[in-house]
Amino acid sequence: MIYVVLGLQFGDEGKGKITDFLSDRFDVVVRFNGGGNAGHTVVDEGKTYKFHLLPSGSLRASTVVLGNGMVIDPVALIEEMKGVENLTTRTRVVISKMAHVVTPIHKTLDSREEQLRGRLSIGTTAQGIGPTYEDKYARTGIRMMDLLDRDIIRDKIETIYRMKEKLLEDTAYSDANAREKVVDELFDAGNKLGKFLQYSEDLIYEEYRKGHNIIFEGAQGTMLDIDFGMYPYVTSSNALSGALSLGAGFPFRKVNTVMGVVKAYVSRVGAGPFPTELTGTAADHLRDLGHEYGTTTGRPRRVGWLDLPMLKYAIKLNDVDTIALTKLDTLGQMDEVKVCTGYSRDGKPLEHIPRTVSETAGLELQFKSFKPWGKIGPDRDGKMVYEDLPAKARDYVEYIEKELGVTVGLISMGESRKSTIERMKH
Ligand code: IMP
């Protein structure tokens, strides 16, 4: 059984909880894109974990893989690993030798680039993601396997510095001693992580050959994809299901099920178009109900109504088989519930969803309203079945299914693993 779980909106759909829920059925959990910009919250026996680099399935799967498509801050990874009790005794942790390394210099570059973009700034997470992928494609990047050799680290740091000297003017890194300190830190981290480094694509394929179950976990969301998102307000990696082929070295043709995670409304952090965005007190109310504050940056998230045209686009791009719907309980507590059913301009329906700022100008949105269903619960001994949901909530779910032509196989509410309804066996 080979699965991929990924977000169909702007990230923060609740992928962490869904992957964690499914992960005891899988032997291997693999991340294939992004880095510390991701923030996946998982609650286990009352304890909250915020994963940025480790796959969310790390609490329960027997092997976790950080794939080559990721960009990894090795110092942050060591800290994150320490935060999970018995991780390395209970779980086989594998880090791709070929994953690229985020250094403090890349984080400084991220902030500098944002300043220089001025009014075109993206609102990045400042985790060095963009500059690290820039170095990867410029072929000046540092890879995890380089961390085992101090001279290679130094050569690469100095090359990056020479190429980016202008950008790094007046920062701590214009001082050669500060750069040497980065070399030391990276070499030290490399020594600690060396035993986890492997050509992970070989291991993943071997697990597949043995008939083991593998789940690939996407980070960010389809609308943040570097190619298909709302460029330039996107992240620097591909976030689609097919990206696992490149970001983990595993053939996408062998994937059995693509699960798209959809929040019952939409949220977005950072700048960029957001057609169904709410403002004023309704936005404040939804943000507070859903605790919509960034896991990585703490920033308040922008919030808005579910956007069906955008979901249809995401379903097509990712070849989604089934949907995991999250935060249905949150949405039901609004005074009114709306769903965007279409876009038009000058009264004429749009053929494509808008993907740039200029394409969102003058947009008219069509909505369908639903009666709110209020709080959901109490559940049966902490375990719920679909029929426990209020009829109005079920109307919402069934409407979405019908419009999208995809079954909602999982419904997740609240933080606990138990408050997840499984309508289809996965
Ligand atoms: P970057 O990935 O840090 O370069 O940020 C680029 C854009 O993607 C910004 O709008 C971020 O807020 C957004 N972003 C990146 N990662 C995530 C995520 O995991 N969840 C939600 N938004 C994200």
Coordinates of C-alpha atoms and ligand atoms in Angstrom, one line a residue:
M1 CA 0.0 0.0 0.0
I2 CA 1.6 3.2 -1.2
Y3 CA -0.1 6.5 -0.1
V4 CA 0.6 10.2 -0.6
V5 CA -1.0 12.7 1.7
L6 CA -0.9 16.3 0.7
G7 CA -2.5 19.7 1.1
L8 CA -4.9 21.1 -1.5
Q9 CA -5.0 24.7 -0.3
F10 CA -2.3 27.1 1.0
G11 CA -0.8 24.7 3.6
D12 CA -2.0 24.3 7.2
E13 CA -4.8 22.0 6.2
G14 CA -4.0 19.6 9.0
K15 CA -1.8 17.2 7.1
G16 CA 0.2 16.5 10.3
K17 CA -2.8 15.1 12.1
I18 CA -4.0 13.0 9.2
T19 CA -0.5 11.5 8.6
D20 CA -0.2 10.7 12.3
F21 CA -3.7 9.1 12.3
L22 CA -2.8 6.8 9.4
S23 CA 0.8 6.2 10.3
D24 CA 0.4 3.1 12.4
R25 CA -0.8 1.3 9.2
F26 CA 2.5 2.2 7.4
D27 CA 6.0 0.9 7.9
V28 CA 7.7 3.9 6.3
V29 CA 6.8 7.6 6.3
V30 CA 8.7 9.9 3.9
R31 CA 8.9 13.6 3.5
F32 CA 9.8 14.8 0.0
N33 CA 9.8 18.7 -0.1
G34 CA 10.3 21.9 1.9
G35 CA 12.0 22.2 5.2
G36 CA 11.6 24.1 8.4
N37 CA 8.9 26.4 6.8
A38 CA 6.5 23.5 7.5
G39 CA 4.8 23.3 10.8
H40 CA 2.8 20.1 11.5
T41 CA 1.1 19.8 14.8
V42 CA 0.4 16.3 16.3
V43 CA -1.2 15.6 19.6
D44 CA -0.3 12.3 21.3
E45 CA -1.6 11.4 24.7
G46 CA -2.1 15.0 25.6
K47 CA 1.3 16.1 24.5
T48 CA 1.6 18.5 21.6
Y49 CA 4.5 18.0 19.0
K50 CA 5.3 20.6 16.4
F51 CA 7.2 19.0 13.6
H52 CA 9.0 21.2 11.2
L53 CA 11.5 18.7 9.6
L54 CA 10.6 15.3 10.9
P55 CA 7.7 13.6 9.1
S56 CA 4.5 13.8 11.2
G57 CA 4.3 10.0 11.2
S58 CA 7.5 10.0 13.4
L59 CA 5.6 9.0 16.5
R60 CA 4.3 5.7 15.2
A61 CA 6.0 4.5 12.0
S62 CA 9.0 2.2 12.2
T63 CA 11.1 4.0 9.6
V64 CA 11.0 7.8 8.8
V65 CA 12.8 9.3 5.8
L66 CA 13.8 12.8 5.1
G67 CA 14.0 12.8 1.3
N68 CA 16.4 14.4 -1.1
G69 CA 13.9 17.0 -2.1
M70 CA 14.0 18.5 1.4
V71 CA 16.1 21.4 2.6
I72 CA 17.3 20.7 6.1
D73 CA 18.7 22.9 8.9
P74 CA 20.8 20.2 10.6
V75 CA 21.1 22.0 13.9
A76 CA 17.4 22.5 14.1
L77 CA 16.9 18.8 13.1
I78 CA 19.0 17.6 16.0
E79 CA 16.9 19.8 18.4
E80 CA 13.7 18.5 16.9
M81 CA 14.9 14.9 17.2
K82 CA 15.8 15.4 20.9
G83 CA 12.2 16.6 21.5
V84 CA 10.7 13.1 20.6
E85 CA 11.4 10.7 23.4
N86 CA 13.2 7.5 22.3
L87 CA 12.9 8.5 18.6
T88 CA 16.1 6.8 17.5
T89 CA 15.8 3.7 19.6
R90 CA 12.2 3.1 18.5
T91 CA 12.4 4.3 14.9
R92 CA 14.9 4.0 12.1
V93 CA 15.6 7.6 11.0
V94 CA 17.0 8.0 7.5
I95 CA 18.2 11.3 6.0
S96 CA 18.9 11.5 2.3
K97 CA 22.6 12.2 1.7
M98 CA 21.5 14.4 -1.1
A99 CA 19.1 16.7 0.8
H100 CA 20.3 20.3 0.8
V101 CA 21.5 22.1 3.9
V102 CA 20.0 25.3 5.2
T103 CA 22.6 27.3 7.1
P104 CA 22.2 30.5 9.2
I105 CA 23.6 32.4 6.2
H106 CA 20.6 31.2 4.1
K107 CA 18.2 32.5 6.8
T108 CA 19.9 35.9 6.7
L109 CA 19.7 35.9 2.9
D110 CA 16.0 35.1 3.2
S111 CA 15.3 38.2 5.3
R112 CA 17.5 40.3 3.1
E113 CA 15.8 39.2 -0.1
E114 CA 12.4 40.0 1.5
Q115 CA 13.6 43.5 2.4
L116 CA 14.8 44.1 -1.1
R117 CA 11.5 42.9 -2.6
G118 CA 9.9 45.8 -0.9
R119 CA 6.2 45.9 -1.7
L120 CA 6.5 42.7 -3.6
S121 CA 7.7 40.8 -0.5
I122 CA 6.2 37.3 -0.2
G123 CA 5.9 37.1 3.6
T124 CA 8.2 34.0 3.8
T125 CA 8.8 32.1 7.0
A126 CA 12.4 33.4 7.1
Q127 CA 13.6 29.8 7.4
G128 CA 16.1 30.2 4.5
I129 CA 14.0 28.0 2.2
G130 CA 14.2 30.2 -1.0
P131 CA 18.0 30.9 -0.8
T132 CA 18.8 27.2 -0.1
Y133 CA 16.8 26.1 -3.2
E134 CA 18.5 28.9 -5.2
D135 CA 21.9 27.4 -4.3
K136 CA 20.7 23.9 -5.1
Y137 CA 19.7 25.0 -8.6
A138 CA 22.8 27.3 -9.0
R139 CA 24.8 24.1 -8.2
T140 CA 26.5 25.8 -5.3
G141 CA 24.4 24.1 -2.6
I142 CA 25.7 22.1 0.4
R143 CA 24.3 18.6 0.7
M144 CA 23.9 16.6 3.8
M145 CA 26.8 14.3 2.9
D146 CA 29.1 17.3 2.6
L147 CA 28.7 17.9 6.4
L148 CA 31.2 15.0 7.0
D149 CA 34.1 17.0 5.6
R150 CA 35.1 20.3 7.1
D151 CA 37.1 21.4 4.0
I152 CA 34.1 20.8 1.7
I153 CA 31.8 22.8 4.0
R154 CA 34.3 25.7 4.1
D155 CA 34.8 25.7 0.3
K156 CA 31.1 25.8 -0.2
I157 CA 30.4 28.4 2.4
E158 CA 33.1 30.7 0.9
T159 CA 31.7 30.1 -2.6
I160 CA 28.2 31.0 -1.5
Y161 CA 29.6 34.1 0.3
R162 CA 31.5 35.2 -2.8
M163 CA 28.5 34.8 -4.9
K164 CA 26.2 36.6 -2.5
E165 CA 28.6 39.1 -1.0
K166 CA 26.6 42.1 -2.1
L167 CA 23.5 40.7 -0.4
L168 CA 25.4 39.8 2.8
E169 CA 27.0 43.3 3.1
D170 CA 26.7 44.6 6.7
T171 CA 25.5 41.4 8.1
A172 CA 27.3 39.2 10.6
Y173 CA 28.6 37.1 7.8
S174 CA 30.8 39.7 6.2
D175 CA 33.2 38.7 9.0
A176 CA 35.3 35.7 8.1
N177 CA 35.3 34.5 11.7
A178 CA 31.5 34.3 11.7
R179 CA 31.6 32.2 8.6
E180 CA 34.1 29.9 10.2
K181 CA 31.8 29.5 13.1
V182 CA 29.1 28.3 10.7
V183 CA 31.6 25.8 9.3
D184 CA 32.2 24.5 12.8
E185 CA 28.5 24.2 13.7
L186 CA 27.7 22.4 10.5
F187 CA 30.6 20.0 10.8
D188 CA 29.6 19.3 14.4
A189 CA 26.0 18.6 13.3
G190 CA 27.3 16.4 10.4
N191 CA 29.1 14.3 13.0
K192 CA 26.0 13.8 15.0
L193 CA 23.8 13.1 12.0
G194 CA 26.3 11.1 9.9
K195 CA 24.9 7.7 11.0
F196 CA 21.5 8.6 9.7
L197 CA 22.7 9.5 6.2
Q198 CA 21.9 7.2 3.3
Y199 CA 20.9 7.2 -0.3
S200 CA 17.3 7.1 0.8
E201 CA 15.9 6.4 -2.6
D202 CA 17.5 2.9 -2.5
L203 CA 16.0 2.2 0.9
I204 CA 12.5 3.4 -0.1
Y205 CA 12.6 1.1 -3.2
E206 CA 13.8 -1.8 -1.1
E207 CA 10.9 -1.3 1.3
Y208 CA 8.5 -1.2 -1.6
R209 CA 10.0 -4.4 -3.0
K210 CA 9.5 -6.2 0.3
G211 CA 5.8 -5.2 0.1
H212 CA 6.0 -2.8 3.0
N213 CA 3.5 0.0 3.3
I214 CA 4.8 3.5 2.6
I215 CA 3.2 6.9 3.1
F216 CA 4.6 10.0 1.5
E217 CA 3.8 13.2 3.4
G218 CA 3.7 16.5 1.4
A219 CA 4.5 19.8 3.0
Q220 CA 3.0 23.2 2.3
G221 CA 0.0 23.0 -0.1
T222 CA -0.9 22.9 -3.8
M223 CA -1.6 26.6 -4.0
L224 CA 2.0 27.3 -2.7
D225 CA 3.6 25.1 -5.4
I226 CA 6.4 26.9 -7.2
D227 CA 4.9 26.1 -10.6
F228 CA 1.2 25.8 -10.1
G229 CA 0.6 28.1 -7.1
M230 CA -0.1 31.8 -7.2
Y231 CA 3.4 32.8 -8.3
P232 CA 5.4 34.6 -6.9
Y233 CA 3.4 34.2 -3.6
V234 CA 4.5 30.6 -3.3
T235 CA 7.2 28.5 -1.7
S236 CA 10.4 27.4 -3.5
S237 CA 9.6 23.8 -4.0
N238 CA 7.0 21.7 -5.8
A239 CA 4.2 20.6 -3.4
L240 CA 2.1 18.4 -5.7
S241 CA 1.7 14.7 -5.4
G242 CA 4.0 14.0 -8.4
A243 CA 6.8 15.9 -6.7
L244 CA 7.5 12.8 -4.6
S245 CA 9.1 11.2 -7.7
L246 CA 11.8 13.8 -7.6
G247 CA 11.8 14.6 -3.9
A248 CA 12.1 11.0 -2.8
G249 CA 13.3 9.2 -5.9
F250 CA 10.3 6.9 -5.9
P251 CA 8.2 6.4 -9.1
F252 CA 4.8 8.1 -8.8
R253 CA 3.2 5.3 -11.0
K254 CA 3.5 2.9 -8.0
V255 CA 1.4 5.1 -5.7
N256 CA -2.0 3.5 -5.0
T257 CA -3.9 6.4 -3.3
V258 CA -3.6 10.1 -3.3
M259 CA -5.2 11.7 -0.3
G260 CA -5.9 15.4 -0.5
V261 CA -6.2 17.2 2.8
V262 CA -8.8 20.0 2.8
K263 CA -9.6 22.3 5.6
A264 CA -13.4 23.0 5.8
Y265 CA -12.5 26.7 5.2
V266 CA -9.3 28.3 3.9
S267 CA -6.4 29.9 5.6
R268 CA -3.2 31.5 4.2
V269 CA -0.1 33.0 5.8
G270 CA 2.0 35.5 4.0
A271 CA 1.1 37.8 1.1
G272 CA -0.7 36.9 -2.2
P273 CA -4.1 36.6 -3.7
F274 CA -6.9 35.0 -1.6
P275 CA -10.2 35.4 -3.4
T276 CA -12.5 34.1 -0.7
E277 CA -10.8 36.0 2.2
L278 CA -12.9 37.2 5.0
T279 CA -12.2 40.5 6.7
G280 CA -13.4 42.3 9.9
T281 CA -15.1 40.6 12.8
A282 CA -16.1 37.4 10.8
A283 CA -12.4 36.9 10.1
D284 CA -11.4 37.5 13.7
H285 CA -14.1 35.1 14.9
L286 CA -13.0 32.3 12.5
R287 CA -9.3 32.8 13.3
D288 CA -10.0 32.5 17.0
L289 CA -12.3 29.5 16.7
G290 CA -9.7 27.7 14.6
H291 CA -6.6 29.0 16.5
E292 CA -5.3 30.1 13.1
Y293 CA -1.8 31.3 14.1
G294 CA 1.3 30.1 12.2
T295 CA 3.0 27.0 13.8
T296 CA 6.4 28.2 12.5
T297 CA 6.1 32.0 12.8
G298 CA 3.2 32.6 15.1
R299 CA 1.7 35.0 12.6
P300 CA -2.1 35.4 12.5
R301 CA -3.3 33.5 9.4
R302 CA -5.7 35.1 6.9
V303 CA -8.9 33.1 6.7
G304 CA -11.8 32.7 4.3
W305 CA -14.5 30.5 2.9
L306 CA -14.0 27.2 1.2
D307 CA -13.1 27.7 -2.5
L308 CA -14.5 24.9 -4.8
P309 CA -13.0 26.1 -8.1
M310 CA -9.6 26.2 -6.4
L311 CA -10.1 22.7 -5.1
K312 CA -11.2 21.3 -8.5
Y313 CA -7.9 22.7 -9.9
A314 CA -5.9 21.0 -7.1
I315 CA -7.7 17.7 -7.4
K316 CA -6.9 17.6 -11.1
L317 CA -3.2 18.5 -10.6
N318 CA -2.7 15.9 -7.9
D319 CA -5.0 13.2 -9.2
V320 CA -6.8 13.0 -5.8
D321 CA -8.6 9.8 -5.0
T322 CA -10.0 10.7 -1.6
I323 CA -10.3 13.8 0.6
A324 CA -9.5 14.2 4.3
L325 CA -11.7 17.1 5.6
T326 CA -10.4 18.9 8.7
K327 CA -11.8 21.4 11.2
L328 CA -15.5 20.8 10.3
D329 CA -16.2 21.4 14.0
T330 CA -14.6 24.8 13.9
L331 CA -16.5 26.0 10.8
G332 CA -19.9 25.0 12.2
Q333 CA -19.6 27.5 15.0
M334 CA -19.7 30.5 12.7
D335 CA -22.9 32.5 12.5
E336 CA -23.2 31.7 8.8
V337 CA -21.3 29.2 6.5
K338 CA -20.6 29.9 2.9
V339 CA -18.8 28.1 0.1
C340 CA -17.5 29.7 -3.1
T341 CA -19.0 27.8 -6.1
G342 CA -17.6 29.9 -9.0
Y343 CA -15.8 32.9 -10.3
S344 CA -16.9 35.3 -13.0
R345 CA -15.9 38.6 -14.5
D346 CA -18.3 41.0 -16.2
G347 CA -21.0 38.4 -15.5
K348 CA -19.1 35.7 -17.5
P349 CA -17.9 32.6 -15.8
L350 CA -14.1 32.2 -15.7
E351 CA -12.6 29.2 -17.3
H352 CA -9.5 29.2 -15.2
I353 CA -9.0 30.1 -11.5
P354 CA -7.1 33.3 -11.1
R355 CA -3.4 32.7 -10.4
T356 CA -1.9 36.2 -10.3
V357 CA -2.7 39.5 -8.6
S358 CA -3.9 41.0 -11.8
E359 CA -6.2 38.1 -12.6
T360 CA -8.0 38.6 -9.3
A361 CA -8.9 42.2 -10.1
G362 CA -12.6 42.7 -10.7
L363 CA -13.4 39.1 -9.8
E364 CA -17.0 38.3 -8.9
L365 CA -17.5 35.3 -6.7
Q366 CA -20.6 33.1 -6.4
F367 CA -21.4 31.6 -3.0
K368 CA -23.8 29.0 -1.6
S369 CA -24.9 29.5 2.0
F370 CA -25.3 26.7 4.6
K371 CA -26.9 26.8 8.1
P372 CA -24.3 26.5 10.8
W373 CA -24.3 23.2 12.7
G374 CA -23.0 24.5 16.0
K375 CA -20.7 22.5 18.3
I376 CA -20.2 18.9 17.5
G377 CA -20.4 16.2 20.1
P378 CA -20.4 14.7 22.6
D379 CA -18.8 11.7 20.9
R380 CA -19.3 8.0 21.8
D381 CA -16.6 7.1 24.2
G382 CA -14.3 9.5 22.3
K383 CA -14.9 7.6 19.0
M384 CA -17.2 9.0 16.4
V385 CA -19.1 7.7 13.4
Y386 CA -20.4 9.7 10.5
E387 CA -24.0 9.4 11.7
D388 CA -23.0 11.2 15.0
L389 CA -22.6 14.4 13.0
P390 CA -25.5 16.9 12.9
A391 CA -27.5 16.6 9.7
K392 CA -26.5 20.1 8.7
A393 CA -22.8 19.2 8.9
R394 CA -23.5 16.1 6.8
D395 CA -25.3 18.3 4.2
Y396 CA -22.1 20.3 4.0
V397 CA -19.9 17.3 3.5
E398 CA -22.1 15.7 1.0
Y399 CA -22.4 18.9 -1.0
I400 CA -18.6 19.2 -1.3
E401 CA -18.4 15.5 -2.3
K402 CA -20.9 15.9 -5.0
E403 CA -19.4 19.1 -6.4
L404 CA -15.9 17.8 -6.4
G405 CA -16.7 14.3 -7.5
V406 CA -14.4 12.9 -4.8
T407 CA -15.4 11.0 -1.7
V408 CA -14.6 12.5 1.7
G409 CA -13.0 9.4 3.3
L410 CA -11.8 11.0 6.5
I411 CA -13.3 13.7 8.7
S412 CA -11.1 15.2 11.4
M413 CA -12.2 17.3 14.3
G414 CA -10.4 18.7 17.3
E415 CA -6.9 17.8 18.1
S416 CA -7.1 14.3 19.3
R417 CA -6.5 11.3 17.0
K418 CA -9.8 9.8 18.3
S419 CA -12.0 12.5 17.0
T420 CA -11.4 11.4 13.4
I421 CA -14.2 9.7 11.5
E422 CA -13.2 7.1 9.0
R423 CA -15.9 6.7 6.4
M424 CA -13.8 4.6 4.1
K425 CA -11.3 2.1 5.2
H426 CA -7.8 3.3 4.4
Ligands
IMP1 P1 8.8 30.2 2.4 O1 8.4 28.8 2.1 O2 9.3 30.3 3.8 O3 9.8 30.8 1.4 O4 7.5 31.1 2.3 C1 6.8 31.3 1.1 C2 5.3 31.4 1.3 O5 4.8 30.1 1.7 C3 4.9 32.3 2.5 O6 3.6 32.9 2.1 C4 4.7 31.4 3.6 O7 3.9 31.9 4.6 C5 4.1 30.1 2.9 N1 4.4 28.9 3.6 C6 5.6 28.2 3.6 N2 5.5 27.0 4.3 C7 4.2 27.0 4.7 C8 3.5 26.0 5.5 O8 4.0 25.0 5.9 N3 2.2 26.4 5.8 C9 1.6 27.5 5.3 N4 2.3 28.4 4.6 C10 3.6 28.2 4.3

